[in-house]
């Protein structure tokens, strides 16, 4: 049984803080991603920490040409300042391959021939995927060759999320053995995010609560790879009035269509901060100064999702 008690360091802690924002370039930045960018940025800066930017284009077929550049330009226009080089997952296959080799060599990963169709009827995991029943766990039938790779997932993961509170996930009962390399040869998000965060020395992960259900698998993988586990804070996910996650699919407007001040103030309010309305007409630098001076993660609503202001 694995248990991880991760806690947020206090702003005066001497431990170096490394945070990050890791958008997937599947379209323009929308309000939901802006909320994650603002929360992770302010938390890093108020801890005197570094804030890294990583483009999560590991799923190349889902990446939209030009979207990464658009997101980077929007962040710059909104006054975000990231540290160091921007990392792009599409250029990091060698690192993912090495991590997979480590998992294979230790017997943690095994090949799998199951198709998605074969899993229909299995119970749903918290993230909506089908729980894997372990069909290929004991080895493949002769002459069958697995194209996907899964990791054996046993144990209960505990972690204390700075916004969502204590979490307990039984890996086998939830998603079961999970995919780290897909049948199409692409590395799975779970593997890429863990390898990237570990290599960059990320100490604090602040992101949307849609990823809360992935966190147990990521903590599990970090353990198998011998990497330290960061502290987590999952911010409420912004939805439309129908309760759907804001995204290109739900026709969320690009955040670029709004004045930066108005969008940033809306993101701060969504995060439970209480910025004065006068900042709407102030220079961006003044807005950021106020936000850093007043940021409080304790004020972020403790819910998994919340309805965004209708104009977003
Ligand atoms: N790329 C993911 C997204 O855009 C975020 C992953 C993460 O922060 O770990 O939803």
Coordinates of C-alpha atoms and ligand atoms in Angstrom, one line a residue:
X1 CA 0.0 0.0 0.0
X2 CA 1.4 3.3 -1.0
X3 CA 0.6 6.5 0.8
X4 CA 1.8 10.0 -0.1
X5 CA 1.1 12.9 2.1
X6 CA 2.1 15.9 0.1
X7 CA 1.6 19.4 1.5
X8 CA 2.1 22.9 0.2
X9 CA 5.1 24.6 1.5
X10 CA 4.5 27.9 3.2
X11 CA 5.7 31.0 1.3
X12 CA 8.7 31.5 3.6
X13 CA 9.9 27.9 3.2
X14 CA 13.6 27.8 2.1
X15 CA 12.9 24.8 -0.3
X16 CA 13.0 26.0 -3.9
X17 CA 9.6 26.0 -5.5
X18 CA 9.3 24.9 -9.1
X19 CA 5.8 25.2 -10.7
X20 CA 4.6 24.9 -14.3
X21 CA 1.8 25.4 -16.8
X22 CA 1.4 22.7 -19.3
X23 CA -1.2 23.5 -22.0
X24 CA -2.2 21.0 -24.7
X25 CA -2.1 22.9 -28.1
X26 CA -5.5 21.7 -29.2
X27 CA -6.8 25.2 -29.8
X28 CA -6.6 28.7 -28.6
X29 CA -6.2 29.5 -24.9
X30 CA -9.7 29.7 -23.3
X31 CA -10.9 30.8 -19.9
X32 CA -10.4 27.4 -18.3
X33 CA -6.8 27.2 -19.3
X34 CA -6.3 30.9 -18.2
X35 CA -7.5 29.9 -14.7
X36 CA -4.9 27.2 -14.5
X37 CA -2.2 29.5 -15.9
X38 CA -3.1 32.3 -13.3
X39 CA -3.3 29.9 -10.4
X40 CA 0.0 28.1 -11.1
X41 CA 1.8 31.4 -11.9
X42 CA 0.7 33.3 -8.8
X43 CA 1.4 30.3 -6.5
X44 CA 4.9 30.0 -7.9
X45 CA 5.7 33.7 -7.8
X46 CA 4.4 34.2 -4.3
X47 CA 6.6 31.4 -3.1
X48 CA 9.6 33.1 -4.9
X49 CA 9.5 30.1 -7.3
X50 CA 10.2 29.4 -10.9
X51 CA 7.3 28.9 -13.4
X52 CA 8.0 26.7 -16.3
X53 CA 6.0 26.5 -19.6
X54 CA 5.6 23.1 -21.3
X55 CA 3.6 22.5 -24.5
X56 CA 1.9 19.1 -24.2
X57 CA 1.9 18.1 -27.8
X58 CA 2.7 14.4 -27.0
X59 CA -0.6 13.5 -28.7
X60 CA 0.5 14.8 -32.1
X61 CA -2.7 13.9 -34.0
X62 CA -4.7 16.1 -31.5
X63 CA -2.4 19.0 -31.8
X64 CA -3.6 21.9 -33.9
X65 CA -1.0 23.5 -36.2
X66 CA -0.2 27.0 -34.9
X67 CA -2.0 26.5 -31.6
X68 CA 1.2 26.3 -29.5
X69 CA 2.5 29.6 -31.0
X70 CA -1.0 31.2 -30.4
X71 CA -1.0 30.1 -26.7
X72 CA 2.6 31.4 -26.1
X73 CA 1.7 34.7 -27.8
X74 CA -1.4 35.1 -25.6
X75 CA 0.4 34.3 -22.4
X76 CA 3.1 36.9 -23.3
X77 CA 0.4 39.5 -24.2
X78 CA -1.3 38.8 -20.8
X79 CA 2.0 39.6 -19.0
X80 CA 3.0 36.1 -17.9
X81 CA 6.8 35.6 -17.6
X82 CA 8.0 32.1 -17.7
X83 CA 11.5 30.8 -16.7
X84 CA 13.9 29.1 -19.0
X85 CA 13.2 27.4 -22.3
X86 CA 9.8 26.3 -23.3
X87 CA 9.7 22.4 -23.4
X88 CA 7.8 20.6 -26.1
X89 CA 6.8 17.1 -25.5
X90 CA 7.0 16.3 -29.2
X91 CA 10.8 16.6 -28.9
X92 CA 11.1 14.4 -25.9
X93 CA 10.5 10.9 -27.2
X94 CA 13.9 9.7 -26.2
X95 CA 13.3 10.6 -22.5
X96 CA 9.9 8.8 -22.6
X97 CA 11.5 5.7 -24.3
X98 CA 14.1 5.6 -21.6
X99 CA 11.5 5.7 -18.8
X100 CA 9.5 3.0 -20.5
X101 CA 12.7 0.9 -20.8
X102 CA 13.2 1.3 -17.0
X103 CA 9.6 0.2 -16.4
X104 CA 10.0 -2.8 -18.7
X105 CA 13.3 -3.9 -17.2
X106 CA 11.8 -3.8 -13.7
X107 CA 8.8 -5.9 -14.8
X108 CA 6.4 -3.1 -14.1
X109 CA 5.2 -2.8 -17.7
X110 CA 3.8 -5.5 -20.0
X111 CA 2.6 -5.6 -23.6
X112 CA -1.1 -5.6 -24.3
X113 CA -3.2 -6.7 -27.3
X114 CA -6.6 -5.7 -26.1
X115 CA -8.6 -3.3 -28.3
X116 CA -10.9 -0.6 -27.0
X117 CA -13.8 -2.7 -28.3
X118 CA -12.8 -5.6 -26.0
X119 CA -13.1 -3.4 -23.0
X120 CA -16.7 -2.3 -23.6
X121 CA -18.8 -3.4 -20.7
X122 CA -16.0 -3.0 -18.2
X123 CA -16.8 -0.7 -15.3
X124 CA -16.0 3.0 -15.8
X125 CA -13.0 4.5 -14.0
X126 CA -13.4 7.9 -12.3
X127 CA -11.9 9.6 -15.4
X128 CA -14.5 8.0 -17.7
X129 CA -12.1 5.4 -19.2
X130 CA -12.8 1.7 -18.9
X131 CA -11.2 -0.2 -16.1
X132 CA -8.7 -2.6 -17.5
X133 CA -9.5 -6.2 -16.3
X134 CA -5.9 -7.4 -16.6
X135 CA -6.4 -9.7 -19.6
X136 CA -2.8 -9.5 -20.8
X137 CA -1.2 -9.2 -17.3
X138 CA -0.1 -12.8 -17.2
X139 CA 1.5 -12.8 -20.6
X140 CA 0.3 -13.0 -24.2
X141 CA -0.8 -16.1 -26.1
X142 CA 1.9 -17.5 -28.4
X143 CA 2.5 -15.6 -31.6
X144 CA 0.5 -12.6 -30.4
X145 CA 2.4 -9.4 -30.2
X146 CA 1.3 -6.5 -28.0
X147 CA 1.6 -3.0 -29.4
X148 CA 0.4 -1.1 -26.3
X149 CA 2.2 -1.1 -23.0
X150 CA 0.5 -1.1 -19.6
X151 CA 1.8 -0.7 -16.1
X152 CA 0.7 -3.0 -13.3
X153 CA -1.3 -0.8 -10.9
X154 CA -1.8 -2.1 -7.4
X155 CA -2.2 -0.3 -4.1
X156 CA -4.0 2.6 -2.7
X157 CA -2.7 6.1 -3.3
X158 CA -3.3 8.8 -0.7
X159 CA -2.5 12.4 -1.2
X160 CA -3.6 15.7 0.3
X161 CA -4.6 18.1 -2.4
X162 CA -4.2 21.8 -1.3
X163 CA -7.6 22.7 -2.8
X164 CA -9.6 19.4 -3.0
X165 CA -8.5 18.0 0.4
X166 CA -7.4 14.4 1.2
X167 CA -7.7 11.9 -1.6
X168 CA -7.6 8.1 -1.5
X169 CA -7.6 6.1 -4.7
X170 CA -7.5 2.3 -5.0
X171 CA -5.6 1.9 -8.3
X172 CA -6.8 -1.6 -9.1
X173 CA -10.4 -0.8 -8.3
X174 CA -10.4 2.4 -10.3
X175 CA -8.6 2.4 -13.7
X176 CA -6.6 -0.8 -13.3
X177 CA -3.4 -1.4 -15.2
X178 CA -3.0 1.8 -17.3
X179 CA -1.5 2.5 -20.7
X180 CA 1.9 4.2 -20.9
X181 CA 2.5 3.6 -24.6
X182 CA -0.5 3.5 -26.9
X183 CA -1.1 0.9 -29.7
X184 CA -0.4 3.7 -32.2
X185 CA 3.1 4.0 -30.8
X186 CA 2.5 7.4 -29.0
X187 CA 3.5 7.7 -25.4
X188 CA 0.6 8.2 -23.1
X189 CA 0.0 11.5 -21.3
X190 CA 0.5 9.9 -17.9
X191 CA 4.0 8.8 -18.8
X192 CA 5.0 12.1 -20.5
X193 CA 3.8 14.3 -17.7
X194 CA 5.6 12.4 -15.0
X195 CA 8.9 12.2 -16.9
X196 CA 8.7 15.9 -17.7
X197 CA 7.8 17.0 -14.2
X198 CA 10.5 14.8 -12.7
X199 CA 13.2 16.0 -15.1
X200 CA 12.3 19.6 -14.5
X201 CA 12.3 19.1 -10.7
X202 CA 8.7 20.3 -10.4
X203 CA 7.8 20.6 -6.8
X204 CA 4.2 22.0 -7.1
X205 CA 1.6 21.0 -9.6
X206 CA -1.3 23.5 -9.8
X207 CA -3.8 22.6 -12.5
X208 CA -7.5 22.0 -13.3
X209 CA -9.5 19.5 -11.3
X210 CA -10.3 17.5 -14.5
X211 CA -6.8 16.0 -13.8
X212 CA -7.5 15.1 -10.2
X213 CA -8.4 11.6 -11.3
X214 CA -5.1 11.1 -13.2
X215 CA -3.1 12.1 -10.2
X216 CA -3.0 8.8 -8.4
X217 CA -1.6 7.1 -11.6
X218 CA 1.0 9.8 -11.9
X219 CA 2.0 9.5 -8.2
X220 CA 2.2 5.7 -8.8
X221 CA 4.4 6.1 -11.9
X222 CA 6.7 8.6 -10.1
X223 CA 7.2 6.0 -7.4
X224 CA 8.0 3.3 -9.9
X225 CA 10.6 5.6 -11.6
X226 CA 12.1 6.6 -8.3
X227 CA 11.2 10.3 -8.7
X228 CA 10.0 12.6 -5.9
X229 CA 6.3 13.3 -5.7
X230 CA 5.3 17.0 -6.0
X231 CA 2.5 18.7 -4.0
X232 CA -0.8 19.1 -5.8
X233 CA -3.5 21.7 -6.0
X234 CA -6.4 21.1 -8.3
X235 CA -8.3 24.3 -9.1
X236 CA -12.0 24.2 -9.9
X237 CA -12.7 23.5 -13.5
X238 CA -14.5 26.3 -15.4
X239 CA -17.7 25.1 -17.1
X240 CA -20.5 26.8 -19.1
X241 CA -24.0 27.1 -17.7
X242 CA -24.8 23.6 -18.9
X243 CA -22.0 22.2 -16.6
X244 CA -19.7 21.3 -19.6
X245 CA -16.0 22.0 -19.4
X246 CA -15.0 25.1 -21.4
X247 CA -13.2 23.9 -24.5
X248 CA -13.2 24.2 -28.3
X249 CA -15.8 21.5 -28.4
X250 CA -18.2 23.4 -26.2
X251 CA -17.5 26.6 -28.3
X252 CA -15.7 28.5 -25.6
X253 CA -14.4 31.8 -26.9
X254 CA -10.7 32.3 -27.3
X255 CA -9.4 34.3 -24.3
X256 CA -7.7 36.6 -26.8
X257 CA -11.1 38.0 -27.8
X258 CA -11.2 39.7 -24.4
X259 CA -9.1 42.6 -23.0
X260 CA -6.3 41.0 -20.8
X261 CA -7.4 43.0 -17.8
X262 CA -11.0 41.9 -18.0
X263 CA -10.1 38.2 -18.5
X264 CA -7.5 38.2 -15.7
X265 CA -9.9 39.8 -13.3
X266 CA -12.5 37.2 -14.1
X267 CA -9.9 34.4 -13.6
X268 CA -8.9 35.9 -10.2
X269 CA -12.6 36.2 -9.1
X270 CA -13.2 32.6 -10.3
X271 CA -10.3 31.6 -8.0
X272 CA -11.9 33.2 -5.0
X273 CA -9.6 36.3 -5.0
X274 CA -11.2 39.7 -4.5
X275 CA -9.6 42.1 -6.9
X276 CA -10.8 45.7 -7.0
X277 CA -12.8 46.5 -10.1
X278 CA -10.6 49.6 -10.7
X279 CA -7.8 47.3 -11.9
X280 CA -9.8 46.8 -15.1
X281 CA -8.5 50.2 -16.3
X282 CA -5.0 49.8 -14.8
X283 CA -1.8 48.8 -16.6
X284 CA -1.2 45.0 -16.6
X285 CA 1.9 45.4 -14.3
X286 CA -0.3 46.9 -11.6
X287 CA -2.9 44.2 -11.9
X288 CA -0.1 41.5 -11.5
X289 CA 1.4 43.4 -8.6
X290 CA -2.0 43.4 -6.8
X291 CA -2.5 39.7 -7.7
X292 CA 0.9 38.6 -6.3
X293 CA 0.4 40.7 -3.1
X294 CA -3.0 39.2 -2.4
X295 CA -2.8 35.6 -3.8
X296 CA -4.3 33.1 -1.3
X297 CA -4.7 29.5 -2.3
X298 CA -6.8 29.0 0.8
X299 CA -9.4 31.3 -0.8
X300 CA -9.8 29.1 -3.9
X301 CA -13.3 27.4 -3.8
X302 CA -13.0 23.8 -2.7
X303 CA -15.1 22.4 -5.5
X304 CA -14.3 20.4 -8.6
X305 CA -16.1 22.7 -11.0
X306 CA -17.8 26.0 -11.2
X307 CA -19.7 28.0 -13.8
X308 CA -17.6 30.7 -15.5
X309 CA -18.9 34.2 -16.1
X310 CA -21.2 33.9 -19.2
X311 CA -19.1 36.1 -21.4
X312 CA -16.4 33.4 -21.5
Ligands
LIG1 N1 -2.0 19.3 -20.9 C1 -3.0 19.2 -19.9 C2 -4.1 20.1 -20.3 O1 -4.0 21.0 -21.1 C3 -2.5 19.6 -18.5 C4 -1.6 18.6 -17.9 C5 -1.1 19.0 -16.5 O2 -1.1 20.1 -16.1 O3 -0.6 18.0 -15.9 O4 -5.2 19.9 -19.8

